[in-house]
Every structure is written in structure tokens, then in C-alpha cells.
mmCIF file with all atom_site columns, C-alpha atoms in Angstrom:
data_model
loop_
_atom_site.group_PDB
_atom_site.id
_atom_site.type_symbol
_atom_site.label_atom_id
_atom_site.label_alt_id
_atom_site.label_comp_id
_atom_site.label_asym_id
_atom_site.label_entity_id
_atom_site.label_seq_id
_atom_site.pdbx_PDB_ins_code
_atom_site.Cartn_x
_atom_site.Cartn_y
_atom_site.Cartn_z
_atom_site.occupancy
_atom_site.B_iso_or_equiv
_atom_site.pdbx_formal_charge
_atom_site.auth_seq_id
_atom_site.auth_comp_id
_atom_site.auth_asym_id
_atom_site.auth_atom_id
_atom_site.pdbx_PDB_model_num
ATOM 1   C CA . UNK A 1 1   ? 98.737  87.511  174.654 1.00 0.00 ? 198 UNK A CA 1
ATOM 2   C CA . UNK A 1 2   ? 96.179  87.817  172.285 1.00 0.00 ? 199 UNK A CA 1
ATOM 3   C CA . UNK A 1 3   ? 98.086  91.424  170.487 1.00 0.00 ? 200 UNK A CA 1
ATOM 4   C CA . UNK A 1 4   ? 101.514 89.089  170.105 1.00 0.00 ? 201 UNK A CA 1
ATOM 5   C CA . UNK A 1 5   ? 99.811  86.195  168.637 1.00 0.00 ? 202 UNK A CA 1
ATOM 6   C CA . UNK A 1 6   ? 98.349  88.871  166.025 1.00 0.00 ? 203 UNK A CA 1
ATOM 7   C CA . UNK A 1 7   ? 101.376 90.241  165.293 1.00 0.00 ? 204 UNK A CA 1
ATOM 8   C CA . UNK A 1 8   ? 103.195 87.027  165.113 1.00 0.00 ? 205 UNK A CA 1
ATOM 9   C CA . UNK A 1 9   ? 100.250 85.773  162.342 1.00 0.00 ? 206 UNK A CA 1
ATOM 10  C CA . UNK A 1 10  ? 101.309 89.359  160.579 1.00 0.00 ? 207 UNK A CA 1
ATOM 11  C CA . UNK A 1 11  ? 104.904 88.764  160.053 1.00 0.00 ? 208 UNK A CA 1
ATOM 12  C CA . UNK A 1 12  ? 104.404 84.739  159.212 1.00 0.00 ? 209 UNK A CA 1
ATOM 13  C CA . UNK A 1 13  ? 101.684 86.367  156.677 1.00 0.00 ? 210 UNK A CA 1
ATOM 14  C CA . UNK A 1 14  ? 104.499 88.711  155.353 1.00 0.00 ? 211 UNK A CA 1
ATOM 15  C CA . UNK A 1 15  ? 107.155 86.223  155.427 1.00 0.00 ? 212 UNK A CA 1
ATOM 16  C CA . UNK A 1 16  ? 105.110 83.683  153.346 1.00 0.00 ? 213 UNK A CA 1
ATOM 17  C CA . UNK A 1 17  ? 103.930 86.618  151.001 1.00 0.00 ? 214 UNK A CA 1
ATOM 18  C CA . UNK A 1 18  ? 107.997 87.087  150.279 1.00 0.00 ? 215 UNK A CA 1
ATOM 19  C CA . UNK A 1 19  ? 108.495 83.646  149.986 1.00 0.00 ? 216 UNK A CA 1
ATOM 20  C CA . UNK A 1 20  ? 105.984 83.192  147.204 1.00 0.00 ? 217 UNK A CA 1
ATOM 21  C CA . UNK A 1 21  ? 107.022 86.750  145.430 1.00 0.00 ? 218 UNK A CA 1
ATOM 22  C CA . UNK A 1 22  ? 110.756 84.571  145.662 1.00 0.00 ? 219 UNK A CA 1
ATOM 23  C CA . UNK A 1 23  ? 109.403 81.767  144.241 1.00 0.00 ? 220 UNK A CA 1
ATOM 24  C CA . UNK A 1 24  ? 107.554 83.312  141.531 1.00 0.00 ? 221 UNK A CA 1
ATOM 25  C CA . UNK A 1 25  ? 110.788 86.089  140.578 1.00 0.00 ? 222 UNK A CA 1
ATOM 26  C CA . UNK A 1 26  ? 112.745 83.075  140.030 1.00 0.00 ? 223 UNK A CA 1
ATOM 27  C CA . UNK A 1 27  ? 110.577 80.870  138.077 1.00 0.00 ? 224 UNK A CA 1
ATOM 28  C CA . UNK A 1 28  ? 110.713 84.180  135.469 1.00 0.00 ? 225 UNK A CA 1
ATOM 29  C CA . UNK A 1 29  ? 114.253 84.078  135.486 1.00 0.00 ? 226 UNK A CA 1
ATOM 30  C CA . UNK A 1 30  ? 114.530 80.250  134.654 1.00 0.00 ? 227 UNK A CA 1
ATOM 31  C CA . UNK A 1 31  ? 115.029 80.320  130.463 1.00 0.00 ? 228 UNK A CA 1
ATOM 32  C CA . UNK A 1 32  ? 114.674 77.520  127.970 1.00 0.00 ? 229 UNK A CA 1
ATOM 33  C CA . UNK A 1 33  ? 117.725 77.194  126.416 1.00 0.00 ? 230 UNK A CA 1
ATOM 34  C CA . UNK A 1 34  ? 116.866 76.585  122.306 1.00 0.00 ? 231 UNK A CA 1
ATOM 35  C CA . UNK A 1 35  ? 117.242 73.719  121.152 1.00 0.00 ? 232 UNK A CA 1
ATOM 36  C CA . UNK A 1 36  ? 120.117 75.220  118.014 1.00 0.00 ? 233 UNK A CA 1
ATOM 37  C CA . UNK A 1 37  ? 121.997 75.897  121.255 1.00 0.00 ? 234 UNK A CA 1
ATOM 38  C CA . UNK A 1 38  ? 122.375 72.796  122.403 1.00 0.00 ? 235 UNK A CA 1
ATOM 39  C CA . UNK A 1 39  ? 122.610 70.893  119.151 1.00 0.00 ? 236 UNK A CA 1
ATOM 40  C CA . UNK A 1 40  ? 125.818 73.494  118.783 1.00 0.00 ? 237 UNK A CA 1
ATOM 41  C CA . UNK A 1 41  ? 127.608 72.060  121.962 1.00 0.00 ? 238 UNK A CA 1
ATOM 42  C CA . UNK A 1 42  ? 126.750 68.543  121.219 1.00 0.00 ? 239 UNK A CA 1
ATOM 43  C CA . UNK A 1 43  ? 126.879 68.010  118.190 1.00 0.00 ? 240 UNK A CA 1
ATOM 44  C CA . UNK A 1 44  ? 128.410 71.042  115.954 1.00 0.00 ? 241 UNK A CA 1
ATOM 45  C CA . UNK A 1 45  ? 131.677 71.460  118.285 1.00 0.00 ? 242 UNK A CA 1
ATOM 46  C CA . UNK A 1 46  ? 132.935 68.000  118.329 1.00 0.00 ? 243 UNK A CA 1
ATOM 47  C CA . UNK A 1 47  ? 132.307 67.534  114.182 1.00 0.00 ? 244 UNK A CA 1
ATOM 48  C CA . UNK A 1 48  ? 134.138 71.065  113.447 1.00 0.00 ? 245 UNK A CA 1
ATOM 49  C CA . UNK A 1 49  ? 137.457 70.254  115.874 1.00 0.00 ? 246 UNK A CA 1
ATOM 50  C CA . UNK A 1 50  ? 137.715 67.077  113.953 1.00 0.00 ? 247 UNK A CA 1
ATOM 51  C CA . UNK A 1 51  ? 137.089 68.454  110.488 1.00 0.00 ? 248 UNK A CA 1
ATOM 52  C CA . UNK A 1 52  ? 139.805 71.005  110.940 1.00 0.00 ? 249 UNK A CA 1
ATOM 53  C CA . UNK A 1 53  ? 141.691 69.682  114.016 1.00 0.00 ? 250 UNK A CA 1
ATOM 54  C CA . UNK A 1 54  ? 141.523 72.393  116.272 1.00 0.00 ? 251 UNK A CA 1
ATOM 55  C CA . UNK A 1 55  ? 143.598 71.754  119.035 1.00 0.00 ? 252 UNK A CA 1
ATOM 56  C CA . UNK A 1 56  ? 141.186 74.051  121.528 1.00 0.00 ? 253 UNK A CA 1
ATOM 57  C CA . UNK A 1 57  ? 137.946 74.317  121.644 1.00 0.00 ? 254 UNK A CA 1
ATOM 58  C CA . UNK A 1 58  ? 138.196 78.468  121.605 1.00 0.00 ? 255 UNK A CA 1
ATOM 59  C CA . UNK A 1 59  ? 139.216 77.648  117.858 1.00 0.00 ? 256 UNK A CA 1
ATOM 60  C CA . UNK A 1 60  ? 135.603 76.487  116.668 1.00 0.00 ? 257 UNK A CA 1
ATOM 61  C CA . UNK A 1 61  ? 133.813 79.113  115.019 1.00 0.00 ? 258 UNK A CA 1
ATOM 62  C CA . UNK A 1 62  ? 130.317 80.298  116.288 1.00 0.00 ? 259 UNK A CA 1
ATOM 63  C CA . UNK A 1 63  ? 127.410 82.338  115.516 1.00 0.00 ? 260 UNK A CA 1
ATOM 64  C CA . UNK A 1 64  ? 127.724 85.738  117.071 1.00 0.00 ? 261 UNK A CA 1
ATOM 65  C CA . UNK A 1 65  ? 124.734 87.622  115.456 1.00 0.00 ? 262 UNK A CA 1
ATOM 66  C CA . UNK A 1 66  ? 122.137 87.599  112.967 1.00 0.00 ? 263 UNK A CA 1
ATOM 67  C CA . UNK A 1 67  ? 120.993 91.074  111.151 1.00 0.00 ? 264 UNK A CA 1
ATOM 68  C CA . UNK A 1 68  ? 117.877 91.015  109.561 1.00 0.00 ? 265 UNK A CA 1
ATOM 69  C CA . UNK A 1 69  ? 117.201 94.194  107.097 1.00 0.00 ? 266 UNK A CA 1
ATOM 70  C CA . UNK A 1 70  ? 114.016 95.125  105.821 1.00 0.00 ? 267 UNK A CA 1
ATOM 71  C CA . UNK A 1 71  ? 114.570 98.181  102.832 1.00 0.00 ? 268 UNK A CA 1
ATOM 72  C CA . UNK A 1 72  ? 111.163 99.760  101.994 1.00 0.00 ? 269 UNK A CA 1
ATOM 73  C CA . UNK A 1 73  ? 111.955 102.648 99.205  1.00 0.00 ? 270 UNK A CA 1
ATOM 74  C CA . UNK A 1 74  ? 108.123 102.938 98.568  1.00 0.00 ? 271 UNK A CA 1
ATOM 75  C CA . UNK A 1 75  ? 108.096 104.556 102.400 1.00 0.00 ? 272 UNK A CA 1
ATOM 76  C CA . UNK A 1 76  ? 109.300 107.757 100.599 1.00 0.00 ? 273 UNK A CA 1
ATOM 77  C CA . UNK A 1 77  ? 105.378 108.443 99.190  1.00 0.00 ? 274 UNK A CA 1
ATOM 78  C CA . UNK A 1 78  ? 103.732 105.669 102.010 1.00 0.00 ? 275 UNK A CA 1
ATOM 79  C CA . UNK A 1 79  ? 104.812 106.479 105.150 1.00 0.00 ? 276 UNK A CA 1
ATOM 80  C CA . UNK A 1 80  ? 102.123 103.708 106.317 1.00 0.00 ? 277 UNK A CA 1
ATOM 81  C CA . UNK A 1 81  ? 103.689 100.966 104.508 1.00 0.00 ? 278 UNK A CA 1
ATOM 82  C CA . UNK A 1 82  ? 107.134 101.446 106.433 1.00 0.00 ? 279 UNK A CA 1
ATOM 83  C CA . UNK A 1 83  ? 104.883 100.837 109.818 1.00 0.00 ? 280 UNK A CA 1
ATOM 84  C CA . UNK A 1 84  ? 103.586 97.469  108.705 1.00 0.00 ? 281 UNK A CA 1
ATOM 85  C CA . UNK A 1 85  ? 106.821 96.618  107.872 1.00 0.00 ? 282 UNK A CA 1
ATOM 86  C CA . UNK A 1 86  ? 108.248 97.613  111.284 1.00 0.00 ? 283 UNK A CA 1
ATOM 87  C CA . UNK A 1 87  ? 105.499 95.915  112.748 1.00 0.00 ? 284 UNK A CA 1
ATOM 88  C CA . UNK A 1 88  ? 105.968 92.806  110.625 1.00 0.00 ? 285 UNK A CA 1
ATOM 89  C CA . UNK A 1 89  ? 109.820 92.392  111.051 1.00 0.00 ? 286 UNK A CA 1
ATOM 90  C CA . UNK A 1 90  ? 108.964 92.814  115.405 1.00 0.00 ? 287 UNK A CA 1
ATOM 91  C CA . UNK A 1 91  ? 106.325 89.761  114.582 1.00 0.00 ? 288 UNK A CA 1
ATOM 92  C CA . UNK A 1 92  ? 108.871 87.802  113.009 1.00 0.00 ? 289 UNK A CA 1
ATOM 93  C CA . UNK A 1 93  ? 112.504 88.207  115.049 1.00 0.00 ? 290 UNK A CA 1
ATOM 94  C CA . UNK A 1 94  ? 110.425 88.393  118.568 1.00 0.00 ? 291 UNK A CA 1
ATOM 95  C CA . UNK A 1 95  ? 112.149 92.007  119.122 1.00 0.00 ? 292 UNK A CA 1
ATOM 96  C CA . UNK A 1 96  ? 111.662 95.373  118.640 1.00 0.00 ? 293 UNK A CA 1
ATOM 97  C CA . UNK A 1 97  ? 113.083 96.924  115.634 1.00 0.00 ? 294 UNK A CA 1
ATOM 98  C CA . UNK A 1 98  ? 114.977 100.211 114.955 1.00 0.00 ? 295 UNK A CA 1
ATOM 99  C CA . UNK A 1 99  ? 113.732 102.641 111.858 1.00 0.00 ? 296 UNK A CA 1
ATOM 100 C CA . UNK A 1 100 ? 116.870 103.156 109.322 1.00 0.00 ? 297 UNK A CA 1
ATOM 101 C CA . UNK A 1 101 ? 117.059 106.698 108.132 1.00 0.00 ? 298 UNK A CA 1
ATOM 102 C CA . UNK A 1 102 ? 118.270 108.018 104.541 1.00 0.00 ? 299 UNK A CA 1
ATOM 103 C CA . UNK A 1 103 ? 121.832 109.220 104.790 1.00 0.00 ? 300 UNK A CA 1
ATOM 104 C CA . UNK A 1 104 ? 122.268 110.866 101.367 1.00 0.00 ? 301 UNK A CA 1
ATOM 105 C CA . UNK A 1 105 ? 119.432 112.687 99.545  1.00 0.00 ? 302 UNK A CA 1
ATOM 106 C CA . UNK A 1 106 ? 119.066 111.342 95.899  1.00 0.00 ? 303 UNK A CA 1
ATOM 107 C CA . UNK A 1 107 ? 117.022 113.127 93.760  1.00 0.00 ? 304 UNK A CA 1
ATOM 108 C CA . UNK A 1 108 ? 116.077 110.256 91.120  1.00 0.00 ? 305 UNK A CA 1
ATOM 109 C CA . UNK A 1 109 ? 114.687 108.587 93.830  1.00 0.00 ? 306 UNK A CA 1
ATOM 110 C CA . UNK A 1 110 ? 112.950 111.352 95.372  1.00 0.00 ? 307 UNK A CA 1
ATOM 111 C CA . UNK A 1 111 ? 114.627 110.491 98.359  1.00 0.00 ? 308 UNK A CA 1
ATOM 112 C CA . UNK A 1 112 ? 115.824 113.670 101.510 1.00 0.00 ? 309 UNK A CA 1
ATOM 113 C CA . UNK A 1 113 ? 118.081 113.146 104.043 1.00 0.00 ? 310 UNK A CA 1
ATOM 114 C CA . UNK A 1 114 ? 116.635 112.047 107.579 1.00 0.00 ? 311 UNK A CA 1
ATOM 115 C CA . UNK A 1 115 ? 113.438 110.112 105.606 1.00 0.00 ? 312 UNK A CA 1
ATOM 116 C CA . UNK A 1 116 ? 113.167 106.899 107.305 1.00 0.00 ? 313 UNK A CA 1
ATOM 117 C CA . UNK A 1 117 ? 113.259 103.854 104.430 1.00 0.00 ? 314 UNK A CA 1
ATOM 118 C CA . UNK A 1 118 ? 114.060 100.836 106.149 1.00 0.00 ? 315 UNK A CA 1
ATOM 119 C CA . UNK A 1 119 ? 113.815 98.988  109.527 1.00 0.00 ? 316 UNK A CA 1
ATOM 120 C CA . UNK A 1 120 ? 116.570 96.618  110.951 1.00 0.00 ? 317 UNK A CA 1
ATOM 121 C CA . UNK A 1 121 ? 116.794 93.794  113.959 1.00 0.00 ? 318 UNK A CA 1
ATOM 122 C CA . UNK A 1 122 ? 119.910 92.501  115.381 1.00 0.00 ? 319 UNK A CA 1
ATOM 123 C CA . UNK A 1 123 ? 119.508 89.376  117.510 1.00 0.00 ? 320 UNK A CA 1
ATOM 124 C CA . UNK A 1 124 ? 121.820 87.500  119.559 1.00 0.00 ? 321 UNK A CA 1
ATOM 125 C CA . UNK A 1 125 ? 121.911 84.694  122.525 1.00 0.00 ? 322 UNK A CA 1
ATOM 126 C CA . UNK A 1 126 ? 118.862 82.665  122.851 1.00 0.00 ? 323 UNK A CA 1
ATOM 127 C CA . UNK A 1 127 ? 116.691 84.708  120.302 1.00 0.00 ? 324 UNK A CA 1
ATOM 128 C CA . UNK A 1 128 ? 119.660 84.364  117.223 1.00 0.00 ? 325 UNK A CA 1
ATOM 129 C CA . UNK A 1 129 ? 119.619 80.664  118.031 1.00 0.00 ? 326 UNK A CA 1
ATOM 130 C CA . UNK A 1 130 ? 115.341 80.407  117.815 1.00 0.00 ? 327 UNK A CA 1
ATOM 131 C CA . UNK A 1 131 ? 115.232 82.729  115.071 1.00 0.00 ? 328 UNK A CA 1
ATOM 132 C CA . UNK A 1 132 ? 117.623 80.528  113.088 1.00 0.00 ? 329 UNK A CA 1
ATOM 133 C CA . UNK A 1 133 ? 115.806 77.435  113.772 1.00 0.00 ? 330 UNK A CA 1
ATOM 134 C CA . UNK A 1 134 ? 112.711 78.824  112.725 1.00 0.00 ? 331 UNK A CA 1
ATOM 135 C CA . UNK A 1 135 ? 114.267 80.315  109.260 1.00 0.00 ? 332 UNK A CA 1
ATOM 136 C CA . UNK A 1 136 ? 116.084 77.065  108.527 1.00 0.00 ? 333 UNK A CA 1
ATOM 137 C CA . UNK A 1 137 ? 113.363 74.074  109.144 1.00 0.00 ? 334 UNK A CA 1
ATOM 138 C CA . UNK A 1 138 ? 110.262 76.419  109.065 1.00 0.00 ? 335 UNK A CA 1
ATOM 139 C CA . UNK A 1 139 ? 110.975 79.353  106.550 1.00 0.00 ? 336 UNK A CA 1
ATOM 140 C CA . UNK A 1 140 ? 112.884 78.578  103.967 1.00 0.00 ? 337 UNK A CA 1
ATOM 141 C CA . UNK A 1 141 ? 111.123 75.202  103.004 1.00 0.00 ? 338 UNK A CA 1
ATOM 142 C CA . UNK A 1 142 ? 108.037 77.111  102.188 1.00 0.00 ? 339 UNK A CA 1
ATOM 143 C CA . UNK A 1 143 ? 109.909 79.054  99.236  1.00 0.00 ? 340 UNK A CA 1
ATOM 144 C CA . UNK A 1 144 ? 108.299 78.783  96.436  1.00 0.00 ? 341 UNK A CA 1
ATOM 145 C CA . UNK A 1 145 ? 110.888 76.455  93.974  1.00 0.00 ? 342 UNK A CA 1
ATOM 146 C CA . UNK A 1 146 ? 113.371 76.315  96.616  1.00 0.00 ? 343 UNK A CA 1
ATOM 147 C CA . UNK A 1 147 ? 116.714 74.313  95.200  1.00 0.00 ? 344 UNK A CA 1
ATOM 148 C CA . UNK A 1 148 ? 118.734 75.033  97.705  1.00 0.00 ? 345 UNK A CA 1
ATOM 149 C CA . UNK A 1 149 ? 121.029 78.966  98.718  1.00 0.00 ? 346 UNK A CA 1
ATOM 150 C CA . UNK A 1 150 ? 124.188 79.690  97.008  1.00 0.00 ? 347 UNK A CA 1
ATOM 151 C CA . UNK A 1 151 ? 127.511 79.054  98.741  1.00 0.00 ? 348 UNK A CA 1
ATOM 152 C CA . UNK A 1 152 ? 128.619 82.213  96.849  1.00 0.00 ? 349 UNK A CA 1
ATOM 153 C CA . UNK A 1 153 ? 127.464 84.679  99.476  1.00 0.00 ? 350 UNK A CA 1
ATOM 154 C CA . UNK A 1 154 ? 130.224 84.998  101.965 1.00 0.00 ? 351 UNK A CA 1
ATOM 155 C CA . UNK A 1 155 ? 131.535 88.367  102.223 1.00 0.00 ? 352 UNK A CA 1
ATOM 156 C CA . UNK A 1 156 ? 135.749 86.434  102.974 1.00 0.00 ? 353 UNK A CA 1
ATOM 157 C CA . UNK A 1 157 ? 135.846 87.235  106.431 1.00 0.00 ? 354 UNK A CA 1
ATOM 158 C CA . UNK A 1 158 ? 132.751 84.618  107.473 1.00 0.00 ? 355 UNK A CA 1
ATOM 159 C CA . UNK A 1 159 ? 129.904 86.119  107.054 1.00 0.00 ? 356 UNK A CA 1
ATOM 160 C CA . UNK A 1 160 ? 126.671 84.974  105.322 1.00 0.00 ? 357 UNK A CA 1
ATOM 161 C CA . UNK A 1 161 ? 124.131 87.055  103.858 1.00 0.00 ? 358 UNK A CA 1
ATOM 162 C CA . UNK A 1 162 ? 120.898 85.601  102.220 1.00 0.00 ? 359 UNK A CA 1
ATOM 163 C CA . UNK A 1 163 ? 117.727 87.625  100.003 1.00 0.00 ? 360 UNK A CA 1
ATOM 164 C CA . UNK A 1 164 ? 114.231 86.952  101.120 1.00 0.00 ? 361 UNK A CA 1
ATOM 165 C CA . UNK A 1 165 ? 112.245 87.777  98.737  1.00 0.00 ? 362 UNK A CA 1
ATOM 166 C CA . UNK A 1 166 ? 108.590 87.495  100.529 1.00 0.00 ? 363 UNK A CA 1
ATOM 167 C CA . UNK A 1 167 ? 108.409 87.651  103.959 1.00 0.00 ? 364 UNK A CA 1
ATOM 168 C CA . UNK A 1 168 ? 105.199 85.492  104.088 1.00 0.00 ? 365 UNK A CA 1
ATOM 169 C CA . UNK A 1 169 ? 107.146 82.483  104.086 1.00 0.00 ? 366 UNK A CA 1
ATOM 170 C CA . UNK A 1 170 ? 107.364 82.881  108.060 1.00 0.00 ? 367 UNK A CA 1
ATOM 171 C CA . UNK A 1 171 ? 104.483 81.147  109.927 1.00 0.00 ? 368 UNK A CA 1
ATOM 172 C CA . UNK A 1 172 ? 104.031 84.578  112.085 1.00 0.00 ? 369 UNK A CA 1
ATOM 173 C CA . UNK A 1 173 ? 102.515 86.561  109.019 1.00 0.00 ? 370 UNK A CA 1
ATOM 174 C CA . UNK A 1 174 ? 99.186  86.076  108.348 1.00 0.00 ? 371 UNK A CA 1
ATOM 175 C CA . UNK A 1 175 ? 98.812  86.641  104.595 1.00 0.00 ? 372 UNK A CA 1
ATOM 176 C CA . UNK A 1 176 ? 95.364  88.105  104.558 1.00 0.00 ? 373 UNK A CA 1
ATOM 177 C CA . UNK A 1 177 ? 96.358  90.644  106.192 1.00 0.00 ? 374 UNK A CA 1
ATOM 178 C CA . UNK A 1 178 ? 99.399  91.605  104.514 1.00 0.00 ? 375 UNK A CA 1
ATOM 179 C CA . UNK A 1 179 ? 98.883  94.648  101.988 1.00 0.00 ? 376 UNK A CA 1
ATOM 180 C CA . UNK A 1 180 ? 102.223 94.464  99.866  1.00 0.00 ? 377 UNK A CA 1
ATOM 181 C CA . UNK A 1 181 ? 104.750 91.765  99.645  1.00 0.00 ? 378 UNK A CA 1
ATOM 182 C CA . UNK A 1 182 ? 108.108 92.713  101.097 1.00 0.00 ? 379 UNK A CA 1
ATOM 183 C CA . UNK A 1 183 ? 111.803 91.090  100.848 1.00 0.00 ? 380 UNK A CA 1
ATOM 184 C CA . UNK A 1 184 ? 114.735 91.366  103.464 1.00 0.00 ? 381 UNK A CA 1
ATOM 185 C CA . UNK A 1 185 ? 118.308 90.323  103.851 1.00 0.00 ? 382 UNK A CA 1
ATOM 186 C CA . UNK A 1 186 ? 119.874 88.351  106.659 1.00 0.00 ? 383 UNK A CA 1
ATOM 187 C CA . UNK A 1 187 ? 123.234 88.518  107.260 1.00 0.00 ? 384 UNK A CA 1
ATOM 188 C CA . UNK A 1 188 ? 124.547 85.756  109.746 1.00 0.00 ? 385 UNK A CA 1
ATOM 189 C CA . UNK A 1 189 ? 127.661 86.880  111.356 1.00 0.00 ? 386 UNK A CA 1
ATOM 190 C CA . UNK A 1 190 ? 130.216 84.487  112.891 1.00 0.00 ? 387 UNK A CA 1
ATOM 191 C CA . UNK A 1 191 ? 133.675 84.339  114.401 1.00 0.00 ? 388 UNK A CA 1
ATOM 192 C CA . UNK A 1 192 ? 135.219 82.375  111.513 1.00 0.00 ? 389 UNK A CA 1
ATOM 193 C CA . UNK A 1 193 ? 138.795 82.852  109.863 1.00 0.00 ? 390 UNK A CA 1
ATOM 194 C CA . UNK A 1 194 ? 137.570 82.010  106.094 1.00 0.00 ? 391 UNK A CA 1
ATOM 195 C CA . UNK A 1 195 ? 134.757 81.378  104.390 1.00 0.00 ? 392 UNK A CA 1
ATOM 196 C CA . UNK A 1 196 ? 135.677 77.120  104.200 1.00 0.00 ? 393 UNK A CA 1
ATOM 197 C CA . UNK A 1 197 ? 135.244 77.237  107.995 1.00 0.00 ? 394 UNK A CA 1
ATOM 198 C CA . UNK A 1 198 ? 132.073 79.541  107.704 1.00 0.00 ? 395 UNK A CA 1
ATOM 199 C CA . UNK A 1 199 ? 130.532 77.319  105.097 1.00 0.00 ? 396 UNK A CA 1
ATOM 200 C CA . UNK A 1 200 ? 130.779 74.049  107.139 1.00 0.00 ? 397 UNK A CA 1
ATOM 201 C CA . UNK A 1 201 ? 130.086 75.500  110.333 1.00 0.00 ? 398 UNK A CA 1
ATOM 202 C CA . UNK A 1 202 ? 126.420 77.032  108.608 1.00 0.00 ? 399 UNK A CA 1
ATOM 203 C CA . UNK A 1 203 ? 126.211 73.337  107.218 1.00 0.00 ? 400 UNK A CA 1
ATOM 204 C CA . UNK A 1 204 ? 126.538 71.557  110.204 1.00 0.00 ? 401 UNK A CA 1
ATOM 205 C CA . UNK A 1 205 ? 123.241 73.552  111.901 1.00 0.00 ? 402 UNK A CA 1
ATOM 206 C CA . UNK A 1 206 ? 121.508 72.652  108.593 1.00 0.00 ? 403 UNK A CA 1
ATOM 207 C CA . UNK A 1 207 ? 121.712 75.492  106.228 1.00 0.00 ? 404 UNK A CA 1
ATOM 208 C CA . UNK A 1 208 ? 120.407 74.123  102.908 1.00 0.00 ? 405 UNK A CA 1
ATOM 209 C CA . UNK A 1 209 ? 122.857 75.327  100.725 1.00 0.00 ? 406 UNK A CA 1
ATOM 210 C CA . UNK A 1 210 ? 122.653 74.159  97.037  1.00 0.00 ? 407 UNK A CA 1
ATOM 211 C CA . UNK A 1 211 ? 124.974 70.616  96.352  1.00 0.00 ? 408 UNK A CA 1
ATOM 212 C CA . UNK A 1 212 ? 128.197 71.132  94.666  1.00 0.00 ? 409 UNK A CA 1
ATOM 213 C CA . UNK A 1 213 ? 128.659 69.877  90.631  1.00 0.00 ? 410 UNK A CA 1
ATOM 214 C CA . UNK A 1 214 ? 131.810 67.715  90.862  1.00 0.00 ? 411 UNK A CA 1
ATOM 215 C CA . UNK A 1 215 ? 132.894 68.169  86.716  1.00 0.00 ? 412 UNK A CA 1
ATOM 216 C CA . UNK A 1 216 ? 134.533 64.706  85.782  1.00 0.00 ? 413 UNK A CA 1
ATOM 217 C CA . UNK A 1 217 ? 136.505 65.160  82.965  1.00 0.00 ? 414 UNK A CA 1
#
């Protein structure tokens, strides 16, 4: 009697071990959605169907990716500076980022084939949507003089792409730290027709572009 009720406190041991190793895989899995995401469905869908009367809601343009490019040509004779910029850009998007190589060599620029000048991130899902939250109410207020970004930058088939000039205007850089002030380019990617549709749809999450002059005669 006294083996069985050992091995019967054994398996409820195991059994309540699982339960808890359950518990605790699923309570990982549970994710935040941000809170661009749901501002999109609640908000951005309805006002874009009745600005341009789509009749379905596949119509309405979205946000598939953001690319964010950091070019560092002084890498060429500082190999060390590319590395804080890697290690910068991974501080900033939340994700690790993949070195850019030189395709071409170009002598004026001292620059061989394979030499590794740049680093890029591509984000998507919930990490586009946080990243994009952060740029817009965080980021982009901190520019020094900021009046507003040009609505001149779509490429005509609805994509954005914006200059940063310093990337200390994220929160995640400390600037003491920082040893040379570097720029980047984000390109926001969407499933838009035209630009128009592009514009308003960047609008409606709160993209401060720059007020348009109406000319009276």
C-alpha cells in the first residue's frame, strides 16, 4: 500500500509539474497587440472606405513593411564605426539587423567589392506597428526645427521614404555614448494604388506631414 501511494504522489507531482510548464508556455505566447494596430481597425478603416468609398474592406490600403537603412561610407577606413551602427539600429527597431555589402568597387571612394558599408532592418506585424508609433509621437518631435515632412516623397506606387538625419532623436540612444552622429532612411511600404491613397492613409495614423499652401488668386 504504502509503494502505490508513492507512486501515485509521483505521477500527481509530474502531472502538476506539466500543468504549470502549460500554464507558463502559454502565458509566453499571449502578445500585446500595439496600440497603431488597433487604432488601424477602429479608427483608420472606417475613415479611408468613406473617403474613397470602397465598397470592400480588402480595398483599404495598409502598412505592409517598414525598411529602415543605415549607410555608413566611413566603414571603408573604420570598420568599428559600422558595429556601433549595427548595434545602434538593433537598439532602435527591437531586431536584429543584416550587414549590406558593396556591390560595385568605386575607386573615388576607395570602396572594393564585398566591403560591408551599411546595415538594414525590415520589420513587419506587431514590431512595424510599435516601431511606427514610436517614430511618429516619440522621434520625430524631438527634431531639431521640425516643420513638418514633405508630401513629395512617394515613389507613385505608395510608398514613403523619409531622411533621418541623427539617429539620437530616438529615446533608445543614449547620447553620451554615441561617438559619431549617423542618419538613415525609412521607407514605409504599403498596399496602396496611388500616392493620394498613400498620403491619407500615412495621415490618418498621424504622420506629420507639412500643411498644404492653398494660392488664392
Amino acid at each position: 500500500m504504502a509503494e502505490k501511494k508513492q507512486v501515485k504522489e509521483v505521477k500527481d507531482k509530474k502531472a502538476k509539474s506539466k500543468k504549470e510548464a502549460d500554464k507558463t508556455s502559454n502565458e509566453k505566447e499571449i502578445k500585446i497587440p500595439s496600440r497603431l494596430f488597433d487604432y488601424y481597425h477602429g479608427e483608420v478603416i472606417p475613415g479611408l472606405m468613406k473617403t474613397f468609398s470602397y465598397k470592400n474592406i480588402m480595398q483599404v490600403p495598409k502598412i505592409e513593411k517598414v525598411v529602415v537603412n543605415m549607410g555608413v561610407g566611413a566603414a571603408v577606413t573604420e570598420p568599428k564605426i559600422l558595429e556601433e551602427a549595427v548595434r545602434e539600429l538593433e537598439s532602435i527597431t527591437g531586431q536584429k539587423a543584416s550587414v549590406r555589402k558593396a556591390k560595385k568597387a568605386i575607386s573615388n571612394f576607395k570602396l572594393r567589392e564585398g566591403v560591408s558599408i551599411g546595415a538594414m532592418v525590415t520589420l513587419r506585424k506587431e514590431r512595424m506597428y510599435e516601431f511606427l508609433d514610436r517614430l511618429i509621437n516619440v522621434a520625430l518631435p524631438r527634431v531639431r526645427d521640425f516643420r513638418g515632412l514633405s508630401d513629395k516623397s512617394f515613389d507613385g506606387r505608395g510608398n514613403y521614404t523619409m531622411g533621418i538625419k541623427e539617429q539620437i532623436i530616438f529615446p533608445e540612444i543614449n547620447v553620451d555614448r554615441i561617438t559619431r552622429v549617423l542618419g538613415m532612411d525609412i521607407t514605409i511600404v504599403t498596399s496602396a494604388r496611388s500616392d493620394n491613397e498613400a498620403y491619407e492613409l500615412l495621415k490618418s495614423f498621424g504622420m506629420p506631414f507639412t500643411k498644404k499652401e492653398i494660392k488664392t488668386a
